[in-house]
Every structure is written in C-alpha cells, then in structure tokens.
Amino acid sequence: MRIVLFGAPGSGKGTQAEKLVADFGIPQVSTGDLLRAAVAADSDLGRAAKAAMDAGELVSDEVVIGMIRERLAEPDAENGFILDGFPRSLPQAEALDELLAELGRPLQGVIHLAVDNEEIVHRLLARGRSDDKEETIRNRLQVFDRQTQPLADYYRRQGKFADVVGEGDIGAIHEQIRRALPSDA
Ligand code: AP5
Ligand code: MG
C-alpha cells in the first residue's frame, strides 16, 4: 500500500497514520517527524530547517525531497508506506511521482482529512508542540492554503484523491479512511 495522508496542520495525519501502521504493518513516513529528529540531533540538515519550522514556513523542497528519497530506499518501505505531511508543494508531488516511477511502484491514493480551521487552532493550542503557538498555527494554515491545497487538483486529475471528514471520533474517522482506501492498495 502506497498512500498519502493529506491535510492541514492538526488535521490528524499523524494520529490516523499510526492506526494504519497498526493495521497494515508498513511504515509511517512523516517529513515533520524526520525534520524534528534532525533538529534534535543538531545536524546540518536540522540547522538548515529550524528557522522555517519555527516560523511555520515550508522547508526547502530540495532538503525535503532528498530526505524522502533516502527514507523510501530503506528496506522497510519496500512493501509500502504511509506518507504523512509530504508532498506539500507541486515540485514535491512531481518529484515523488518521478521517484516512484523509477521504482515501478506508483502512488495509489491520497486521502484528504478535512477539518475546520477553528477546530484546528483549538486542537493545536491544546497540544502545545514548539510550533503550536497561535501566530505560527495561523501561518501554517495560510501556507497550507497557498502552497499545499493546490495539490488536491493535481491528484484529482490523476483520479487518486478522496475526501474524508476529519472531525469527530478518531476510530470512526479511521473506519472512513479504510473505506476510502484505493481498491488496489
Ligand atoms: P508537520 O510535523 O507535518 O506538522 P503539520 O502538518 O503542521 O501537522 P501536525 O503534525 O501538527 O498535525 P497532524 O495532521 O499530524 O495531526 P495530529 O495527528 O498530530 O510539519 C511541521 C513543520 O515541518 C512544517 O510547518 C514545515 O516547516 C516542516 N515540514 C514538514 N513537512 C514538510 C514538507 N513536506 N515540506 C516542507 N516543509 C515541511 O493531531 C493534532 C492534534 O489533534 C493532536 O493533539 C491529536 O491528538 C488531536 N486530534 C487528532 N485527531 C483528532 C480528532 N478526531 N478529534 C480531536 N482531536 C484530534
Ligand atoms: Mg503530524
């Protein structure tokens, strides 16, 4: 199974990815988690990414695409993966399509978790990660609308896009995602 969980900050990508990992035994690949690990390790990559993350802006496509290329080459991704928070820009989506074409394993589906912005602000203020300050959350939401939301059309044109309402009971949302999974996944 090769799918993307797509959605605004705080829409529940990480929460739902964990459930799919438990169901299917394939890894969750979250660029946000990979970047936070790089920041914690104080690597060159982490130092390059930190300012953008703190501001709620996107880290450069080059850095993120390189990270994904390495991660998807690891053996545990051979049987599939759940991408969480990647791709987030048109160049990232195109690079992913190219990479997966090289591997002969195209993406099967993109599941969009739709959540109201005020619900998101409420959720993230309650969580309190270092980028969960109201001003940064609002900027992350704007960055999503501007740079990431256009990917919905990119994947709709490929016939790979499905919408799921991401509000309410976490288990019920998981069931909706299971139903929205592509039939070949
Ligand atoms: P990233 O880590 O991807 O953050 P994000 O997209 O802003 O999303 P979150 O992780 O905050 O939310 P989520 O959708 O995973 O929801 P969660 O399950 O945690 O990215 C961070 C930064 O890294 C970016 O700003 C950027 O700088 C950089 N970055 C990452 N990827 C990049 C890329 N591809 N390109 C460039 N830069 C990149 O849930 C949120 C909260 O809600 C939790 O507390 C959870 O318990 C709760 N919750 C979940 N579901 C429900 C529910 N149904 N009802 C109530 N509460 C719920
Ligand atoms: Mg997350």
Coordinates of C-alpha atoms and ligand atoms in Angstrom, one line a residue:
M1 CA 0.0 0.0 0.0
R2 CA 1.4 3.3 -1.1
I3 CA -0.7 6.3 0.1
V4 CA -0.5 9.9 1.2
L5 CA -2.4 11.3 4.2
F6 CA -3.1 14.8 3.1
G7 CA -4.4 17.6 5.3
A8 CA -3.9 20.9 7.0
P9 CA -1.7 21.1 10.2
G10 CA -3.5 19.4 13.0
S11 CA -6.0 17.6 10.7
G12 CA -5.0 14.3 12.3
K13 CA -2.5 12.9 9.8
G14 CA -0.1 11.6 12.5
T15 CA -3.0 10.2 14.6
Q16 CA -4.5 8.3 11.7
A17 CA -1.2 7.2 10.2
E18 CA -0.5 5.3 13.5
K19 CA -3.7 3.4 13.1
L20 CA -2.9 2.4 9.5
V21 CA 0.6 1.3 10.6
A22 CA -1.1 -1.0 13.2
D23 CA -3.4 -2.4 10.5
F24 CA -1.0 -2.9 7.7
G25 CA 2.5 -3.1 9.2
I26 CA 4.0 -0.6 6.8
P27 CA 5.9 2.5 8.0
Q28 CA 4.5 5.9 8.5
V29 CA 6.9 8.4 6.8
S30 CA 6.4 11.9 8.3
T31 CA 8.7 14.6 7.0
G32 CA 7.8 16.7 10.0
D33 CA 9.0 13.9 12.3
L34 CA 12.1 13.4 10.3
L35 CA 12.9 17.1 10.4
R36 CA 12.2 17.3 14.1
A37 CA 14.7 14.4 14.6
A38 CA 17.3 16.3 12.5
V39 CA 16.8 19.5 14.6
A40 CA 17.1 17.5 17.9
A41 CA 20.3 15.9 16.6
D42 CA 21.6 19.3 15.6
S43 CA 22.7 18.0 12.2
D44 CA 23.5 20.3 9.3
L45 CA 20.0 19.5 7.8
G46 CA 18.4 20.2 11.2
R47 CA 20.1 23.6 11.4
A48 CA 19.1 24.5 7.9
A49 CA 15.4 23.5 8.6
K50 CA 14.9 25.0 12.0
A51 CA 14.1 28.7 11.2
A52 CA 11.5 27.7 8.6
M53 CA 9.8 25.2 11.0
D54 CA 9.8 27.7 13.9
A55 CA 8.0 30.2 11.5
G56 CA 5.6 27.7 10.2
E57 CA 7.0 28.1 6.7
L58 CA 7.9 25.2 4.4
V59 CA 11.5 23.8 4.5
S60 CA 13.1 23.9 1.0
D61 CA 11.9 21.3 -1.5
E62 CA 15.4 20.2 -2.1
V63 CA 16.0 19.3 1.5
V64 CA 12.7 17.5 2.0
I65 CA 12.8 15.6 -1.4
G66 CA 16.3 14.4 -0.5
M67 CA 15.1 13.1 2.8
I68 CA 12.2 11.3 1.3
R69 CA 14.4 9.7 -1.4
E70 CA 16.6 8.3 1.3
R71 CA 13.8 7.2 3.5
L72 CA 11.8 5.4 0.8
A73 CA 15.0 3.5 -0.2
E74 CA 15.1 1.8 3.2
P75 CA 14.1 -1.9 3.2
D76 CA 11.0 -1.4 5.5
A77 CA 9.4 0.8 2.8
E78 CA 9.6 -1.9 0.2
N79 CA 6.1 -3.3 0.9
G80 CA 4.6 0.2 1.1
F81 CA 4.3 3.3 3.2
I82 CA 2.0 5.9 4.5
L83 CA 3.3 9.4 3.7
D84 CA 2.3 12.0 6.3
G85 CA 2.9 15.7 5.6
F86 CA 4.6 15.0 2.2
P87 CA 4.2 16.2 -0.5
R88 CA 3.3 19.8 0.4
S89 CA 4.2 21.6 -2.9
L90 CA 3.9 20.9 -6.6
P91 CA 7.7 20.3 -7.0
Q92 CA 7.5 17.8 -4.2
A93 CA 4.5 16.0 -5.7
E94 CA 6.2 15.8 -9.1
A95 CA 9.5 14.6 -7.5
L96 CA 7.5 11.9 -5.7
D97 CA 5.8 10.7 -8.9
E98 CA 9.2 10.6 -10.6
L99 CA 10.8 8.7 -7.8
L100 CA 8.0 6.1 -7.6
A101 CA 8.0 5.7 -11.4
E102 CA 11.7 4.9 -11.2
L103 CA 10.9 2.2 -8.6
G104 CA 8.0 1.0 -10.7
R105 CA 5.7 1.4 -7.7
P106 CA 3.3 4.3 -8.3
L107 CA 1.3 6.1 -5.6
Q108 CA -2.1 4.5 -5.3
G109 CA -4.1 7.1 -3.4
V110 CA -4.3 10.4 -1.5
I111 CA -6.7 10.7 1.4
H112 CA -7.6 14.2 2.5
L113 CA -8.6 14.8 6.1
A114 CA -10.9 17.8 6.0
V115 CA -11.1 19.8 9.3
D116 CA -12.4 23.3 10.0
N117 CA -9.7 25.9 10.7
E118 CA -11.0 26.9 14.1
E119 CA -11.2 23.3 15.3
I120 CA -7.5 23.0 14.2
V121 CA -6.4 26.1 16.2
H122 CA -8.2 24.7 19.2
R123 CA -6.6 21.2 18.8
L124 CA -3.1 22.6 18.3
L125 CA -3.2 25.1 21.2
A126 CA -4.2 22.2 23.4
R127 CA -1.3 20.0 22.2
G128 CA 1.5 22.7 22.6
R129 CA 4.3 21.4 20.3
S130 CA 7.0 24.1 19.9
D131 CA 5.3 25.3 16.6
D132 CA 1.8 25.3 18.2
K133 CA 1.7 29.0 19.1
E134 CA -1.4 30.8 17.8
E135 CA 0.5 33.1 15.4
T136 CA 2.6 30.1 14.0
I137 CA -0.5 27.9 13.7
R138 CA -2.3 30.7 11.7
N139 CA 0.7 31.0 9.4
R140 CA 0.9 27.2 8.9
L141 CA -2.7 27.3 7.9
Q142 CA -2.1 30.0 5.4
V143 CA 1.0 28.2 4.0
F144 CA -1.2 25.1 3.6
D145 CA -3.9 27.1 1.7
R146 CA -1.4 28.7 -0.6
Q147 CA 1.2 26.0 -1.3
T148 CA -0.3 22.7 -0.4
Q149 CA -4.0 22.8 -1.1
P150 CA -3.3 23.2 -4.9
L151 CA -2.1 19.6 -4.8
A152 CA -5.7 18.5 -4.4
D153 CA -6.3 19.3 -8.0
Y154 CA -3.1 17.6 -9.1
Y155 CA -4.2 14.4 -7.5
R156 CA -7.9 14.7 -8.6
R157 CA -6.7 14.9 -12.2
Q158 CA -4.9 11.6 -11.5
G159 CA -8.1 10.1 -10.1
K160 CA -6.3 9.4 -6.8
F161 CA -7.9 11.9 -4.4
A162 CA -10.5 11.0 -1.7
D163 CA -12.0 13.3 0.9
V164 CA -12.7 12.2 4.5
V165 CA -14.2 14.4 7.2
G166 CA -11.5 14.5 9.8
E167 CA -13.7 15.7 12.8
G168 CA -15.3 13.6 15.5
D169 CA -14.4 10.2 16.9
I170 CA -10.9 9.1 16.0
G171 CA -11.9 5.4 15.5
A172 CA -14.9 6.5 13.2
I173 CA -12.5 8.6 11.1
H174 CA -10.2 5.6 10.8
E175 CA -13.1 3.5 9.5
Q176 CA -13.9 6.2 6.9
I177 CA -10.3 6.2 5.8
R178 CA -10.3 2.4 5.5
R179 CA -13.4 2.7 3.2
A180 CA -11.7 5.4 1.1
L181 CA -8.5 3.4 0.5
P182 CA -7.9 2.6 -3.2
S183 CA -9.1 -0.8 -4.1
D184 CA -5.6 -1.9 -5.3
A185 CA -4.0 -0.9 -2.0
Ligands
AP5_1 P1 4.4 18.5 10.4 O1 5.0 17.9 11.5 O2 4.0 17.7 9.2 O3 3.2 19.3 11.0 P2 1.7 19.7 10.4 O4 1.5 19.4 9.0 O5 1.6 21.1 10.7 O6 0.8 18.8 11.1 P3 0.7 18.3 12.7 O7 1.8 17.2 12.8 O8 0.7 19.5 13.5 O9 -0.7 17.7 12.7 P4 -1.3 16.3 12.1 O10 -2.1 16.5 10.9 O11 -0.2 15.2 12.1 O12 -2.3 16.0 13.3 P5 -2.1 15.1 14.7 O13 -2.5 13.7 14.4 O14 -0.8 15.5 15.3 O15 5.3 19.7 9.9 C1 5.9 20.6 10.8 C2 6.8 21.6 10.0 O16 7.8 20.8 9.3 C3 6.1 22.4 8.9 O17 5.5 23.5 9.4 C4 7.3 22.7 8.0 O18 8.1 23.7 8.5 C5 8.1 21.4 8.1 N1 7.7 20.4 7.1 C6 7.2 19.2 7.3 N2 6.9 18.5 6.1 C7 7.4 19.3 5.2 C8 7.4 19.2 3.7 N3 6.9 18.1 3.1 N4 7.9 20.3 3.0 C9 8.4 21.4 3.6 N5 8.4 21.5 5.0 C10 7.9 20.5 5.7 O19 -3.3 15.8 15.5 C11 -3.2 17.1 16.0 C12 -3.8 17.2 17.4 O20 -5.1 16.9 17.3 C13 -3.2 16.1 18.4 O21 -3.1 16.7 19.7 C14 -4.2 15.0 18.3 O22 -4.3 14.2 19.5 C15 -5.5 15.8 18.1 N6 -6.5 15.0 17.3 C16 -6.3 14.2 16.2 N7 -7.5 13.7 15.7 C17 -8.5 14.3 16.5 C18 -9.9 14.2 16.5 N8 -10.5 13.5 15.5 N9 -10.6 15.0 17.3 C19 -9.9 15.8 18.3 N10 -8.6 15.9 18.4 C20 -7.8 15.1 17.5
MG2 MG 1.9 15.3 12.3

